[in-house]
Structures are given as structure tokens and as C-alpha cells.
Amino acid sequence: MSKDEKLPATIRASDYLEICREKALDAYTIEEAIYWHNEIITELSIELHTVQTMHWPDTVKASMMIALEDRLSQHAGAVTRLAGILERNEQLIWQP
């Protein structure tokens, strides 16, 4: 499925996040990888906001937020590195 193909009308956020993760790993081009990593960042941002609004114990909320922020940071780093490769027109040896 390409990024232009339609997903089912209703899909759980966790399922979509998993689809995005798989698509980022299986990306055929740098641009496609950037697209899917950005989708992951968006989904993680939504999850982060959701956790912030939950009525959970502070320790649980803090732990979840730290984990989500760490994952968000990892994907943002991937986007930055990939965008840099594109910007510098570097050759990238893609390894599956």
C-alpha cells in the first residue's frame, strides 16, 4: 500500500501507529520514509496530549509521557537525518 492508498474509514490509533511504523521501516525512498516518520510524530503527539489529559496517578502519567517523548524524539531525529541527506543530495545505501 502506498501513502496515496486509502486506509479503512475507521481505524484505531494504535493500529494506525503500527501501520505507520511498518511503512517507515519498509519505505522504498527517503521521501517515503520521511512521510511515514512524520505520520508517526503526529500520532505520538496526539497520544502525548491524550496522556496529559488523563486522570491517572502522576507517576504513571509521567512515565508514559517520558516514553512517548523519547519515541517522538527518535522519529524526529530520523526525519532530521533523512532530510539532511536529501538536502545535501548525498548517496544513501538503503539496507533492508
PDB file of C-alpha atoms in Angstrom:
ATOM      1  CA  MET A   1       0.000   0.000   0.000  1.00  0.00           C
ATOM      2  CA  SER A   2       1.432   3.380  -0.945  1.00  0.00           C
ATOM      3  CA  LYS A   3       0.871   6.533   1.070  1.00  0.00           C
ATOM      4  CA  ASP A   4      -1.762   7.519  -1.519  1.00  0.00           C
ATOM      5  CA  GLU A   5      -3.871   4.397  -0.961  1.00  0.00           C
ATOM      6  CA  LYS A   6      -6.883   4.712   1.279  1.00  0.00           C
ATOM      7  CA  LEU A   7      -6.982   3.215   4.755  1.00  0.00           C
ATOM      8  CA  PRO A   8     -10.265   1.914   6.179  1.00  0.00           C
ATOM      9  CA  ALA A   9     -12.629   4.696   7.284  1.00  0.00           C
ATOM     10  CA  THR A  10     -12.310   3.729  10.947  1.00  0.00           C
ATOM     11  CA  ILE A  11      -9.059   2.528  12.392  1.00  0.00           C
ATOM     12  CA  ARG A  12      -7.810   2.556  15.962  1.00  0.00           C
ATOM     13  CA  ALA A  13      -4.992   4.999  16.655  1.00  0.00           C
ATOM     14  CA  SER A  14      -2.730   2.210  17.932  1.00  0.00           C
ATOM     15  CA  ASP A  15      -3.339   0.224  14.738  1.00  0.00           C
ATOM     16  CA  TYR A  16      -2.570   3.247  12.569  1.00  0.00           C
ATOM     17  CA  LEU A  17       0.613   3.916  14.553  1.00  0.00           C
ATOM     18  CA  GLU A  18       1.687   0.322  13.893  1.00  0.00           C
ATOM     19  CA  ILE A  19       0.907   0.706  10.179  1.00  0.00           C
ATOM     20  CA  CYS A  20       2.986   3.901  10.095  1.00  0.00           C
ATOM     21  CA  ARG A  21       5.872   2.156  11.862  1.00  0.00           C
ATOM     22  CA  GLU A  22       5.830  -0.689   9.345  1.00  0.00           C
ATOM     23  CA  LYS A  23       5.629   1.740   6.430  1.00  0.00           C
ATOM     24  CA  ALA A  24       8.577   3.759   7.762  1.00  0.00           C
ATOM     25  CA  LEU A  25      10.636   0.575   8.048  1.00  0.00           C
ATOM     26  CA  ASP A  26       9.607  -0.645   4.591  1.00  0.00           C
ATOM     27  CA  ALA A  27       9.937   2.727   2.834  1.00  0.00           C
ATOM     28  CA  TYR A  28      11.374   2.475  -0.650  1.00  0.00           C
ATOM     29  CA  THR A  29      12.563   6.090  -0.879  1.00  0.00           C
ATOM     30  CA  ILE A  30      13.880   8.690   1.531  1.00  0.00           C
ATOM     31  CA  GLU A  31      10.845  10.858   0.849  1.00  0.00           C
ATOM     32  CA  GLU A  32       8.533   7.986   1.718  1.00  0.00           C
ATOM     33  CA  ALA A  33      10.446   7.308   4.942  1.00  0.00           C
ATOM     34  CA  ILE A  34      10.197  10.986   5.891  1.00  0.00           C
ATOM     35  CA  TYR A  35       6.452  10.953   5.216  1.00  0.00           C
ATOM     36  CA  TRP A  36       5.836   7.933   7.447  1.00  0.00           C
ATOM     37  CA  HIS A  37       8.122   9.162  10.238  1.00  0.00           C
ATOM     38  CA  ASN A  38       6.180  12.447  10.189  1.00  0.00           C
ATOM     39  CA  GLU A  39       2.940  10.478  10.458  1.00  0.00           C
ATOM     40  CA  ILE A  40       4.379   8.682  13.490  1.00  0.00           C
ATOM     41  CA  ILE A  41       5.364  12.022  15.033  1.00  0.00           C
ATOM     42  CA  THR A  42       1.822  13.298  14.547  1.00  0.00           C
ATOM     43  CA  GLU A  43       0.288  10.190  16.111  1.00  0.00           C
ATOM     44  CA  LEU A  44       2.708  10.259  19.049  1.00  0.00           C
ATOM     45  CA  SER A  45       1.904  13.945  19.613  1.00  0.00           C
ATOM     46  CA  ILE A  46      -1.785  13.079  19.795  1.00  0.00           C
ATOM     47  CA  GLU A  47      -1.057  10.240  22.231  1.00  0.00           C
ATOM     48  CA  LEU A  48       1.078  12.582  24.331  1.00  0.00           C
ATOM     49  CA  HIS A  49      -1.763  15.094  24.533  1.00  0.00           C
ATOM     50  CA  THR A  50      -4.201  12.317  25.440  1.00  0.00           C
ATOM     51  CA  VAL A  51      -1.967  11.114  28.282  1.00  0.00           C
ATOM     52  CA  GLN A  52      -1.638  14.677  29.589  1.00  0.00           C
ATOM     53  CA  THR A  53      -5.414  14.929  29.901  1.00  0.00           C
ATOM     54  CA  MET A  54      -5.939  11.551  31.586  1.00  0.00           C
ATOM     55  CA  HIS A  55      -6.873  11.332  35.245  1.00  0.00           C
ATOM     56  CA  TRP A  56      -4.094   8.912  36.125  1.00  0.00           C
ATOM     57  CA  PRO A  57      -1.666   8.926  39.038  1.00  0.00           C
ATOM     58  CA  ASP A  58       1.139  11.416  38.431  1.00  0.00           C
ATOM     59  CA  THR A  59       3.817   8.703  38.403  1.00  0.00           C
ATOM     60  CA  VAL A  60       2.008   6.699  35.722  1.00  0.00           C
ATOM     61  CA  LYS A  61       1.340   9.795  33.650  1.00  0.00           C
ATOM     62  CA  ALA A  62       4.963  10.949  33.946  1.00  0.00           C
ATOM     63  CA  SER A  63       6.283   7.530  32.943  1.00  0.00           C
ATOM     64  CA  MET A  64       4.022   7.360  29.892  1.00  0.00           C
ATOM     65  CA  MET A  65       4.902  10.904  28.853  1.00  0.00           C
ATOM     66  CA  ILE A  66       8.641  10.215  29.121  1.00  0.00           C
ATOM     67  CA  ALA A  67       8.284   7.091  26.967  1.00  0.00           C
ATOM     68  CA  LEU A  68       6.195   8.895  24.336  1.00  0.00           C
ATOM     69  CA  GLU A  69       8.528  11.908  24.274  1.00  0.00           C
ATOM     70  CA  ASP A  70      11.508   9.571  23.814  1.00  0.00           C
ATOM     71  CA  ARG A  71       9.863   7.825  20.853  1.00  0.00           C
ATOM     72  CA  LEU A  72       8.811  11.170  19.385  1.00  0.00           C
ATOM     73  CA  SER A  73      12.387  12.427  19.694  1.00  0.00           C
ATOM     74  CA  GLN A  74      13.758   9.312  17.959  1.00  0.00           C
ATOM     75  CA  HIS A  75      11.442   9.759  14.992  1.00  0.00           C
ATOM     76  CA  ALA A  76      12.137  13.497  14.808  1.00  0.00           C
ATOM     77  CA  GLY A  77      15.841  12.663  14.712  1.00  0.00           C
ATOM     78  CA  ALA A  78      15.239  10.227  11.866  1.00  0.00           C
ATOM     79  CA  VAL A  79      13.367  12.905   9.901  1.00  0.00           C
ATOM     80  CA  THR A  80      16.169  15.403  10.509  1.00  0.00           C
ATOM     81  CA  ARG A  81      18.835  12.947   9.337  1.00  0.00           C
ATOM     82  CA  LEU A  82      16.852  11.875   6.275  1.00  0.00           C
ATOM     83  CA  ALA A  83      16.013  15.465   5.329  1.00  0.00           C
ATOM     84  CA  GLY A  84      19.708  16.333   5.650  1.00  0.00           C
ATOM     85  CA  ILE A  85      20.624  13.547   3.252  1.00  0.00           C
ATOM     86  CA  LEU A  86      18.106  14.888   0.734  1.00  0.00           C
ATOM     87  CA  GLU A  87      19.245  18.475   1.210  1.00  0.00           C
ATOM     88  CA  ARG A  88      22.895  17.607   0.683  1.00  0.00           C
ATOM     89  CA  ASN A  89      21.976  15.270  -2.187  1.00  0.00           C
ATOM     90  CA  GLU A  90      24.043  12.534  -0.543  1.00  0.00           C
ATOM     91  CA  GLN A  91      24.092   8.981  -1.721  1.00  0.00           C
ATOM     92  CA  LEU A  92      22.424   6.635   0.726  1.00  0.00           C
ATOM     93  CA  ILE A  93      22.881   2.893   0.681  1.00  0.00           C
ATOM     94  CA  TRP A  94      19.491   1.602   1.745  1.00  0.00           C
ATOM     95  CA  GLN A  95      19.641  -1.557   3.831  1.00  0.00           C
ATOM     96  CA  PRO A  96      16.516  -3.598   4.428  1.00  0.00           C
TER      97      PRO A  96
END
